[in-house]
Coordinates of C-alpha atoms in Angstrom, one line a residue:
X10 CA -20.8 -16.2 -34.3
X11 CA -22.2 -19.3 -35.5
X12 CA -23.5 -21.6 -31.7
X13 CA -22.3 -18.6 -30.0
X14 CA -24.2 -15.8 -28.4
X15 CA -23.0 -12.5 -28.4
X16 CA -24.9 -11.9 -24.9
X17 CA -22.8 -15.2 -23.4
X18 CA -20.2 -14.2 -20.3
X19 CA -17.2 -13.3 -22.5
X20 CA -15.2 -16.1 -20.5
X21 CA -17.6 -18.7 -21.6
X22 CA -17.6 -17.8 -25.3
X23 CA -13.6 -17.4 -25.7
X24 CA -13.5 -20.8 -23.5
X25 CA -15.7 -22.2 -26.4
X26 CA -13.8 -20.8 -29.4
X27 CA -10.4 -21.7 -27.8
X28 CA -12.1 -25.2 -27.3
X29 CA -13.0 -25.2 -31.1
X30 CA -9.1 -23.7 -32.1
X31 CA -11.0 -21.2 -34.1
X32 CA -8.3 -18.4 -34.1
X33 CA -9.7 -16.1 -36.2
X34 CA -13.1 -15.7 -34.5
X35 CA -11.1 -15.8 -30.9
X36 CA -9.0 -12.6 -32.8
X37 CA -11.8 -10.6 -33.8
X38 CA -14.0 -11.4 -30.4
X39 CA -10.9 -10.6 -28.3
X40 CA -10.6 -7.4 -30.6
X41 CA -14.3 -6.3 -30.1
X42 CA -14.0 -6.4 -25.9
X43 CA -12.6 -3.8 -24.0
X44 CA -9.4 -4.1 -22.6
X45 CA -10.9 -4.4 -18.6
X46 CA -13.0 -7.2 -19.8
X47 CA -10.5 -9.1 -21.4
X48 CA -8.2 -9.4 -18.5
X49 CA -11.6 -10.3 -16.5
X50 CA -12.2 -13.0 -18.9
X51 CA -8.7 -14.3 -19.4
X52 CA -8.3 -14.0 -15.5
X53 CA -11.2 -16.3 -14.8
X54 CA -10.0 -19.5 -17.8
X55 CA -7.7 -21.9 -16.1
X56 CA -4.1 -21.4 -16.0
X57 CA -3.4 -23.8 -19.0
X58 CA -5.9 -22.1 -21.2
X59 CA -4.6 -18.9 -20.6
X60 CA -1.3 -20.3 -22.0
X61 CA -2.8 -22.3 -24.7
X62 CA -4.6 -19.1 -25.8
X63 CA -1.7 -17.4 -26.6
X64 CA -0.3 -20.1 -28.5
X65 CA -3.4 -20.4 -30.7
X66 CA -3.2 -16.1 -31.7
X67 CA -0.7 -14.8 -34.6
X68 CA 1.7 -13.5 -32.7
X69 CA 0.5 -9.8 -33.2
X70 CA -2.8 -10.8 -31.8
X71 CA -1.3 -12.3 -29.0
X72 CA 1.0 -8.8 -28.2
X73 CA -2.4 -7.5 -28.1
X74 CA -4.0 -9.6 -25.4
X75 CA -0.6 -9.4 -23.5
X76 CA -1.3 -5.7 -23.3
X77 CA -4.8 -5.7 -22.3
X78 CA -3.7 -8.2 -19.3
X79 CA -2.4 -6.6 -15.6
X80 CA 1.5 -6.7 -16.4
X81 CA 2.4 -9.1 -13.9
X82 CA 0.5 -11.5 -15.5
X83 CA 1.9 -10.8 -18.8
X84 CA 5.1 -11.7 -17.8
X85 CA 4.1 -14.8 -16.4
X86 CA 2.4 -15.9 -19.8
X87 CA 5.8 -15.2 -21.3
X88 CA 7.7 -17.3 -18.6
X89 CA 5.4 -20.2 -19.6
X90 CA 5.8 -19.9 -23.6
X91 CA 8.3 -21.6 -25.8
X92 CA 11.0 -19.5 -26.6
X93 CA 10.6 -19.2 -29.9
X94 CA 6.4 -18.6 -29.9
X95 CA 7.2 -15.7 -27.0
X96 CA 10.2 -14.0 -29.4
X97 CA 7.4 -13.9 -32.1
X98 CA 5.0 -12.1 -29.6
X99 CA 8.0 -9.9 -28.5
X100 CA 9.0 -9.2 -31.6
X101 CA 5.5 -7.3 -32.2
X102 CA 6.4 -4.6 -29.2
X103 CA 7.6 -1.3 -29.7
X104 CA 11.0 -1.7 -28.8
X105 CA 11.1 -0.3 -25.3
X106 CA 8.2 -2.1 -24.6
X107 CA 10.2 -5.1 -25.6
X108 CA 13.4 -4.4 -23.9
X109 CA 11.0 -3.3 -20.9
X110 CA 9.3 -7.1 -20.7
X111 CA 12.2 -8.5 -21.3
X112 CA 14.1 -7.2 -18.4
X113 CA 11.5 -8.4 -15.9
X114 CA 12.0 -12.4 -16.7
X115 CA 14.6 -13.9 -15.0
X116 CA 17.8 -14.4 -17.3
X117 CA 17.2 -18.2 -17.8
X118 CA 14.0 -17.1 -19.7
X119 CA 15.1 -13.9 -21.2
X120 CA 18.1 -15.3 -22.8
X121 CA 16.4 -18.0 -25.2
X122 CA 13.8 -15.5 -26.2
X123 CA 16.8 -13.1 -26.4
X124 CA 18.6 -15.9 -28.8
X125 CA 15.0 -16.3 -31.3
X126 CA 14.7 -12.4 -31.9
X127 CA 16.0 -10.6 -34.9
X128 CA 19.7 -9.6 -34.1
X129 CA 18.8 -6.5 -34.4
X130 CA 16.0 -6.7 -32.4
X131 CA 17.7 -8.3 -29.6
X132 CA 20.5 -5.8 -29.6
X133 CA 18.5 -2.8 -29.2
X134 CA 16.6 -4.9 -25.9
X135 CA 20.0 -5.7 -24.6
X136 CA 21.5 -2.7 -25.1
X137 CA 18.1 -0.9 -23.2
X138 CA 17.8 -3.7 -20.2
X139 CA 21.1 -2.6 -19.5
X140 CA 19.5 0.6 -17.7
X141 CA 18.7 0.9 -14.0
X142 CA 14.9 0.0 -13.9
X143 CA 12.8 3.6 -13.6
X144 CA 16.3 5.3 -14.8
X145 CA 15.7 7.7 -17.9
X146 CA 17.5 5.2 -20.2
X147 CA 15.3 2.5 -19.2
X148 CA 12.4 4.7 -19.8
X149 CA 13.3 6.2 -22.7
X150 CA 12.3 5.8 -26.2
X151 CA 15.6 4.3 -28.3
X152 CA 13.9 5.7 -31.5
X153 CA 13.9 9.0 -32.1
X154 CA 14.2 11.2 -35.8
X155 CA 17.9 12.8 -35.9
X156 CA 19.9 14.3 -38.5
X157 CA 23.7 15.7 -38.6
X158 CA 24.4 19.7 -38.0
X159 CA 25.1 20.1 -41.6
X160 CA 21.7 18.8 -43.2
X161 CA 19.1 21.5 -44.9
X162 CA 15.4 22.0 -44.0
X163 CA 15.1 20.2 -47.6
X164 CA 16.7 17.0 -46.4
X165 CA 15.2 16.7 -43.8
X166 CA 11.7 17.1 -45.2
X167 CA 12.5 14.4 -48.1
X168 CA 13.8 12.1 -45.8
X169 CA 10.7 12.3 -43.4
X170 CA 8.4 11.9 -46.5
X171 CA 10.6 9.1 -47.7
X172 CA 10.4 7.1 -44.5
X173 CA 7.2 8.0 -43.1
X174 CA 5.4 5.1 -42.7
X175 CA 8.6 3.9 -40.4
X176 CA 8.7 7.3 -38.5
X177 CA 5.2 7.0 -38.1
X178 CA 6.1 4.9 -35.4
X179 CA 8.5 7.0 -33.1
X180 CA 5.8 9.5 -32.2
X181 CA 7.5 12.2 -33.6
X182 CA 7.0 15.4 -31.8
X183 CA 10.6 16.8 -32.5
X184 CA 13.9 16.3 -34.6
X185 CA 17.1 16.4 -32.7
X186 CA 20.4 17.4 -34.4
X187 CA 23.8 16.1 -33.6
X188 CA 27.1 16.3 -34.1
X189 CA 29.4 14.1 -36.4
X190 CA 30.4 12.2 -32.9
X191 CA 26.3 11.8 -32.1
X192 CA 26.4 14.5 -29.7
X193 CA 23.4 16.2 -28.9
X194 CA 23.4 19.9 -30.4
X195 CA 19.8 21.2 -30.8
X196 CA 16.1 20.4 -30.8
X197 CA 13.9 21.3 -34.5
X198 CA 10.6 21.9 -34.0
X199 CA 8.5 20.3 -36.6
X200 CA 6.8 23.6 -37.5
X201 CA 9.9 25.6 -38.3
X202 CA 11.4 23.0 -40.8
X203 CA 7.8 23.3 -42.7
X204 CA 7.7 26.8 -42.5
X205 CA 11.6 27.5 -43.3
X206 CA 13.3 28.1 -46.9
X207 CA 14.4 24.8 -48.0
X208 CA 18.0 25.8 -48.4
X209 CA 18.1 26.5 -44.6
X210 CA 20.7 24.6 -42.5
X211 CA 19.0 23.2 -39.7
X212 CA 21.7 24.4 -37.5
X213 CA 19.9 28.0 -38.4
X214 CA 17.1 27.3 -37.1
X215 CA 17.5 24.3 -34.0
X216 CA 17.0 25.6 -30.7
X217 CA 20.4 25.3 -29.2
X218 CA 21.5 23.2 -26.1
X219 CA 18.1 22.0 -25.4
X220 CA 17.0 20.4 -21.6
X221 CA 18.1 17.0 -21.4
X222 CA 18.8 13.8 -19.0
X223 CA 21.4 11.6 -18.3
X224 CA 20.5 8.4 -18.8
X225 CA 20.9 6.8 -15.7
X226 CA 18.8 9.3 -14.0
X227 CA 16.4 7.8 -10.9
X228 CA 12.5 8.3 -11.8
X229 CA 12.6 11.1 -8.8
X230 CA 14.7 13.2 -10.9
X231 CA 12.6 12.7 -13.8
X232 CA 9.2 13.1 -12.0
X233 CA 10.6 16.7 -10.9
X234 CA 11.6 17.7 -14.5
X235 CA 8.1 16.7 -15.3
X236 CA 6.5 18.8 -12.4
X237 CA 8.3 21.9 -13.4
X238 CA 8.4 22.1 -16.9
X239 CA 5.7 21.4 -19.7
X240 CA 8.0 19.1 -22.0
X241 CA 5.7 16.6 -24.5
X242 CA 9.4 14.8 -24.4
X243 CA 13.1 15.6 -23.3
X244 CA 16.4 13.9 -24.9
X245 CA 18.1 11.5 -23.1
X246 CA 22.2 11.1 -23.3
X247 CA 25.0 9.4 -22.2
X248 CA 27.9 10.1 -19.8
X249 CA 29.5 11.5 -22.9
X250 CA 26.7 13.5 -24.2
X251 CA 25.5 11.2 -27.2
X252 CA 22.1 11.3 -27.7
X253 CA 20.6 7.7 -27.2
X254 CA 16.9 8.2 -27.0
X255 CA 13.8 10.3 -25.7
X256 CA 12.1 10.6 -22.1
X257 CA 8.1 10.8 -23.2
X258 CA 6.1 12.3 -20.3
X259 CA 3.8 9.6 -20.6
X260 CA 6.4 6.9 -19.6
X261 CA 7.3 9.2 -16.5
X262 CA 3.7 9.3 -15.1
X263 CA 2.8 5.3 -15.8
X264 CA 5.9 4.2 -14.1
X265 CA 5.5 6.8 -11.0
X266 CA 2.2 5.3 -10.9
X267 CA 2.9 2.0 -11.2
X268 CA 5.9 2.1 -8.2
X269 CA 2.7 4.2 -5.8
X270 CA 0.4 1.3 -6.8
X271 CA 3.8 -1.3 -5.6
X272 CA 4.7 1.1 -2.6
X273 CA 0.9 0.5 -1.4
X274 CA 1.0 -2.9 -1.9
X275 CA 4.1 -3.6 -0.2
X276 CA 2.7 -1.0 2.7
X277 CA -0.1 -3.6 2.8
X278 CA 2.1 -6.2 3.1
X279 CA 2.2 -7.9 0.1
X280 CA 5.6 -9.0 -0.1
X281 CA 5.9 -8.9 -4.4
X282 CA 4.6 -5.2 -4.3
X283 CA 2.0 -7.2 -6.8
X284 CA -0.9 -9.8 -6.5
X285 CA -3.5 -10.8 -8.6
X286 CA -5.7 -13.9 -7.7
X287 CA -5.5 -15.9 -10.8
X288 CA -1.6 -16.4 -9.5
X289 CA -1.2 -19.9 -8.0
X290 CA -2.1 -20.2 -4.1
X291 CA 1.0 -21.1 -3.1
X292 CA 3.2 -18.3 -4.4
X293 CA 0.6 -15.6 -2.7
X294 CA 0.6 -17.7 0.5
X295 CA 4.1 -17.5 0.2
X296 CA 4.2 -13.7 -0.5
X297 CA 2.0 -12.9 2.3
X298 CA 3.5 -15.4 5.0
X299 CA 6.9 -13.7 4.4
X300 CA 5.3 -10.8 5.9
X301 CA 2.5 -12.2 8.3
X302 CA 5.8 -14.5 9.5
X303 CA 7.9 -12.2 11.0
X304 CA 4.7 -9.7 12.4
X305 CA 3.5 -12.9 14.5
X306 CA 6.7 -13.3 16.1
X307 CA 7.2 -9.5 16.8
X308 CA 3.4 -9.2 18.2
X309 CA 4.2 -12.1 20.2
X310 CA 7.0 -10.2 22.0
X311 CA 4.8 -7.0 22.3
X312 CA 2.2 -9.4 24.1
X313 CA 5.1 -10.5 26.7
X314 CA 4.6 -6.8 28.4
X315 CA 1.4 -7.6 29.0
X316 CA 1.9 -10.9 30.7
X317 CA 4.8 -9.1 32.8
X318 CA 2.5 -7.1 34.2
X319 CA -0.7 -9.3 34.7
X320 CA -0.4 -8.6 38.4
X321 CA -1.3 -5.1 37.8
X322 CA -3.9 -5.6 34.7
X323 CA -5.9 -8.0 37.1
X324 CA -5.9 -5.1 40.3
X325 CA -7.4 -2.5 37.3
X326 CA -9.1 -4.4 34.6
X327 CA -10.2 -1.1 33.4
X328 CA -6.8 -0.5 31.9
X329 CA -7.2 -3.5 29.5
X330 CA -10.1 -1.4 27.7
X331 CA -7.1 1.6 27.1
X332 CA -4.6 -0.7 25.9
X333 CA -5.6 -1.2 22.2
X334 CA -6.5 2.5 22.2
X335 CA -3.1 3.5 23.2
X336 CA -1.4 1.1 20.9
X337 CA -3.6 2.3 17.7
X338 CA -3.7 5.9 18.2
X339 CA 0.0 5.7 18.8
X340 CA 0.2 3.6 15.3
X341 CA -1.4 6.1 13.8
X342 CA 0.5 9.0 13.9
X343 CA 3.6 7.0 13.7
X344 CA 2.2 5.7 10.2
X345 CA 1.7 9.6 9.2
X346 CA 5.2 10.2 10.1
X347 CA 6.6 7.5 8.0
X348 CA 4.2 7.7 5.0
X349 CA 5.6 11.6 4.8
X350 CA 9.5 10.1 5.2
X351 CA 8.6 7.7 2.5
X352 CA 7.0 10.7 0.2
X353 CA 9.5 12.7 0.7
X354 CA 12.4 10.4 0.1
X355 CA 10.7 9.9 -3.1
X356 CA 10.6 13.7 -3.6
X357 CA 14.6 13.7 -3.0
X358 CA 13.6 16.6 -0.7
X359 CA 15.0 14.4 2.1
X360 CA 18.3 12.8 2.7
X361 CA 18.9 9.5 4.1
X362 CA 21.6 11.5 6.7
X363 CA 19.3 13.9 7.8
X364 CA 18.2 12.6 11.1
X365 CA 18.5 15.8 13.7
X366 CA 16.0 17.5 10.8
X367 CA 13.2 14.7 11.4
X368 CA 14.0 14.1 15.0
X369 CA 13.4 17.8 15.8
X370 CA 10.4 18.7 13.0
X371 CA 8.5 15.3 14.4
X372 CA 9.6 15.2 17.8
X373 CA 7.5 19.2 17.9
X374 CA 4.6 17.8 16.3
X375 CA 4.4 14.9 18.3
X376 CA 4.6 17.0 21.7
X377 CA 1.6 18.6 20.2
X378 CA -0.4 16.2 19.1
X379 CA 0.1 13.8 21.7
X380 CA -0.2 16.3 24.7
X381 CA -4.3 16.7 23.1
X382 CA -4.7 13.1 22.4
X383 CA -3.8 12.6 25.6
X384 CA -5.3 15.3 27.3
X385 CA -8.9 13.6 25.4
X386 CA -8.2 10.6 26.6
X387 CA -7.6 11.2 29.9
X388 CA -10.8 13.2 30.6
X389 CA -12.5 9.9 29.4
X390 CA -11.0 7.7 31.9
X391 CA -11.2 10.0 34.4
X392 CA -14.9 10.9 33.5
X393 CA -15.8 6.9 33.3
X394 CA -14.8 6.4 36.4
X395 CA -14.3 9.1 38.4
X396 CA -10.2 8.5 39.2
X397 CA -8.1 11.3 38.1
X398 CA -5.2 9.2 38.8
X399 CA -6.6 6.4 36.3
X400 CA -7.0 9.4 34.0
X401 CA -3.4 10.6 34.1
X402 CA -1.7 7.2 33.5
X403 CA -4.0 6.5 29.9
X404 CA -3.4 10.2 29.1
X405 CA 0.3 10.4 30.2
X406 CA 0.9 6.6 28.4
X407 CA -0.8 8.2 25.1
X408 CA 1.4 11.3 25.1
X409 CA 4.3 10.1 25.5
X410 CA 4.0 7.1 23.0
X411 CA 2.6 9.5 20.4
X412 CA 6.1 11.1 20.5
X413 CA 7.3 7.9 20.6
X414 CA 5.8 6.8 17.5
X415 CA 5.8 10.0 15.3
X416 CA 10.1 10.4 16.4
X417 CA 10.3 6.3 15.0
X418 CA 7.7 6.5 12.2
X419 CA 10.2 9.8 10.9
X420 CA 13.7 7.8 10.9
X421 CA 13.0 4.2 10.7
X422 CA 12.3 5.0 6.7
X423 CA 15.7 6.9 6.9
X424 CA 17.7 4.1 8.8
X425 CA 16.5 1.6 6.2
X426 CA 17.2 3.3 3.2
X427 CA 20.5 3.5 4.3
X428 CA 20.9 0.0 4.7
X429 CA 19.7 -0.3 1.1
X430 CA 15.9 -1.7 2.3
X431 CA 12.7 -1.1 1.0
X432 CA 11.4 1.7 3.9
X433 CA 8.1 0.5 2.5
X434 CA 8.0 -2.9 3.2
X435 CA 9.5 -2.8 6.7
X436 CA 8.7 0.2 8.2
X437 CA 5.1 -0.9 9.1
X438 CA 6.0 -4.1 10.8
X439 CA 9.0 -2.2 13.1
X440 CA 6.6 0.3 14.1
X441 CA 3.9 -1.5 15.2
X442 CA 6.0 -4.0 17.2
X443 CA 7.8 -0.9 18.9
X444 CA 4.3 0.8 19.4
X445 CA 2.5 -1.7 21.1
X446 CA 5.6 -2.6 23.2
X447 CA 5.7 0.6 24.4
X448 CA 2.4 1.1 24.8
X449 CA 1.6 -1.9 26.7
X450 CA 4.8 -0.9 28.5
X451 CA 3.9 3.0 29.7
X452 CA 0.2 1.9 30.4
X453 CA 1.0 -0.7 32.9
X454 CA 4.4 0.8 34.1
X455 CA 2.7 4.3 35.1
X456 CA -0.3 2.0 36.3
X457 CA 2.3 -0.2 38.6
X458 CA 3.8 3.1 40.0
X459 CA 0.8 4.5 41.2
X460 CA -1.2 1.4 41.8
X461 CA -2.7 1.9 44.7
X462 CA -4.3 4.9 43.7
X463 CA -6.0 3.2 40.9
X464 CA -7.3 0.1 42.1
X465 CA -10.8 0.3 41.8

C-alpha cells in the first residue's frame, strides 16, 4: 500500500486509510487480517471512527467486519447507524443471522431498519424474532430444501440443479418432504435421491416420521437432543406440525456457549452478562455498581455482628485471625452447592419445586464436609495456642456454617428461579451476605458462651 507499511500496528494503518476514505484498500486490508486482530484493531480506534468505518465499507464489507467484531459490539455499531446504511448491512446476513441481530436492538431501532429492508426480507426477520431467544425457532434455519409427497427423485434432482447457486446457500445436508398442508412427512437423504431410479416417488424412499422439535423449545431441551443423538441438523415445526425451518447442531453449541460465557459473567458480577472495554465508562460503571451497590450494603450488615460483639473480639483477639477463614471456607462450598443447582437447572434434571431433594442430598454432604473442615481447623487453633476450648469454637463455627452454606448455596438458585430471577446473578451476593453473617455470628456467639475459657 502506497505510504503504508505492511509491518505498521494494524490500528494505525486502518486509522490512516479511514483518514484518507480509501475504501477499497481499507476492504482488502480488513480482508487480509484475521478475524481476532480486527476486533483488536477496531476495538482500539475511537468510538466515532468505529462508526464512520462502517459507513465508508459497501455494505457486504461492512457485514464482514460486523462479524469479525465480539457481538455486543456489533449491535452497538448497528444502534449508531442510519437506518437505512444499517438495512443495507443487514440485508447481507443470512437470514437468521439477520432476524437474530435484529431482535437484540431495542424496538425504536429495529423497526426503522425493519421499514428499509426488502419486504420480504423484513418478513422472514419478523416472523423469526417472534421466537423465544435460545428457543429452536429462534435458532433455527428458516431456509431449508422441501418438496411435496407426490414429487419424483427426477424433480427433485432438476429442481436442485436448477436452483443451485440459491440452495447453495441453505447448507443442504437433507431434503424434507411435506404434505399438501406443509406438514412434516419424511427426511431424503441426499444420497438416496442420486442413487434412486428417477421415476421414484420420494415418498418411496424418505425416512418416515423423522426426530423433530417444536419450535418453541428452551436451548436445554435442544442441548440434550444434541447430547444423545448424532444429528448434523433436526427439523423444526410448529404447534401444528408444519415444518418452518432446521435446528443445525452448530447453532445449538454457539448459543449454549455463548449463555456459559454470560452465566460467568453475570457470576462475576457483571450486571449485562457482557463487557468489553471499548464500551463507554459510564454504562460499565453503571453495570458493575448495580451489583457492587447492593453487596456494599449487605457486607455492611454482615460487619454489624462483628461490632455486636466487639466486647468479646477485644478479650480473644485471636478469634479475629478465624473470622475470614470461617467466612471463606464457608463461601466456598456454598458456591459449589449453587454452581451444581445452577448446572443442573440448566440440565432440566432439577426442578424448581424440588426442595426436600436438595435440602437432604446437600444437607449429607455438608455434615461431611464440614465435620473435616472443622475438625482441621480446630486442631490448628488449638495447636497455636494450646486452648482446646479456643479450638472447639473455630471448628464448631466452621461445621456448622459449612452446612449452613452448602443447604443455602442448593435452594437459593431454586427459590429464585421460581420468582422468575436470574439464579446467576443473585445467588452469589445472598450467599455471601448470609455466610459471613453467620459466620461472624457462630464464631463470636460460641466464643461469648464459653468466654472465660478462652480468654488468653
Amino acid at each position: 500500500m502506497s505510504g503504508l507499511s505492511t509491518q505498521a500496528e494494524p490500528r494505525r494503518v486502518i486509522a490512516a486509510l479511514l483518514e484518507r476514505g480509501d475504501k477499497d484498500k481499507l476492504a482488502t486490508y480488513l480482508d487480509r487480517l484475521p478475524p481476532a486482530e480486527v476486533a483488536h484493531a477496531l476495538l482500539r480506534l475511537p468510538e466515532d471512527d468505529r462508526g464512520r468505518l462502517l459507513e465508508l465499507l459497501d455494505p457486504e464489507d461492512a457485514a464482514d467486519v460486523l462479524h469479525d467484531l465480539p457481538y455486543e459490539e456489533a449491535i452497538a455499531r448497528l444502534e449508531d447507524l442510519d437506518a437505512e446504511d444499517a438495512a443495507a448491512i443487514v440485508s447481507e446476513f443470512a437470514g437468521t443471522e439477520r432476524a437474530q441481530y435484529l431482535a437484540e436492538l431495542e424496538d425504536e431501532d429495529a423497526e426503522p431498519i425493519l421499514a428499509a429492508l426488502p419486504a420480504d426480507e423484513a418478513a422472514a426477520a419478523r416472523a423469526q424474532m417472534r421466537y423465544e431467544e435460545n428457543s429452536a425457532g429462534y435458532l433455527m434455519d428458516a431456509a431449508f430444501l422441501a418438496y411435496p409427497e407426490g414429487k419424483t427423485v427426477g424433480e427433485i434432482l432438476a429442481d436442485m440443479r436448477a436452483n443451485a447457486e440459491r440452495y447453495a446457500e441453505f447448507d443442504v445436508q437433507y431434503a424434507y418432504v411435506l404434505s399438501a398442508g406443509g406438514a412434516l412427512r419424511g427426511v431424503l437423504r441426499l444420497r438416496d435421491l442420486v442413487l434412486r431410479p428417477r421415476a421414484t416417488p420420494a415418498a418411496e424412499i424418505m425416512l418416515p416420521n423423522p426426530v423433530s422439535v417444536r419450535a418453541d423449545a428452551p436451548l436445554d431441551t435442544l442441548t440434550q437432543l444434541f447430547d444423545h443423538h448424532s444429528y448434523i441438523g433436526v427439523p423444526v415445526v410448529d404447534a401444528d406440525g408444519h415444518a418452518v425451518g432446521v435446528l443445525r447442531r452448530r447453532a445449538v453449541a454457539e448459543a449454549a456457549e455463548e449463555r456459559a460465557e454470560g452465566a460467568f459473567m453475570k457470576l462475576s458480577g457483571i450486571v449485562g452478562g457482557e463487557e468489553l472495554r471499548s464500551m463507554p465508562m459510564l454504562q460499565r460503571s453503571l453495570r458493575r455498581l448495580a451489583w457492587l451497590g447492593p453487596n456494599i450494603v449487605l457486607n455492611m450488615i454482615a460487619a454489624s455482628v462483628i461490632a455486636a460483639f466487639q466486647g468479646t473480639l477485644e478479650a480473644v483477639i485471636a478469634l479475629a485471625v478465624f473470622l475470614p477463614i470461617v467466612s471463606d471456607m464457608s463461601g466456598c462450598s456454598g458456591n459449589q452447592a449453587v454452581a451444581v443447582s445452577i448446572r443442573e437447572l440448566t440440565l432440566g434434571v432439577l426442578k424448581p419445586t424440588e426442595f426436600l431433594r436438595v435440602f437432604f442430598k446437600e444437607g449429607g454432604l455438608g455434615i461431611l464436609n464440614g465435620t473435616i473442615l472443622g475438625a482441621l481447623l480446630g486442631a490448628v487453633a488449638w495447636l497455636w495456642k494450646g486452648n482446646l476450648w479456643l479450638g472447639a469454637v473455630v471448628g464448631g463455627a466452621l461445621a456448622l456454617n459449612t452446612v449452613l452454606s452448602v443447604l443455602l448455596g442448593g435452594l437459593v438458585p431454586l427459590v429464585l428461579r421460581r420468582f422468575k430471577v436470574d439464579p446467576a446473578l443473585a445467588s452469589g451476593p445472598i450467599l455471601t451476605t448470609c455466610t459471613d453473617m453467620c459466620g461472624f455470628f457462630l464464631v463470636l456467639g460460641l466464643a461469648s458462651a464459653v468466654l472465660s475459657r478462652i480468654s488468653l
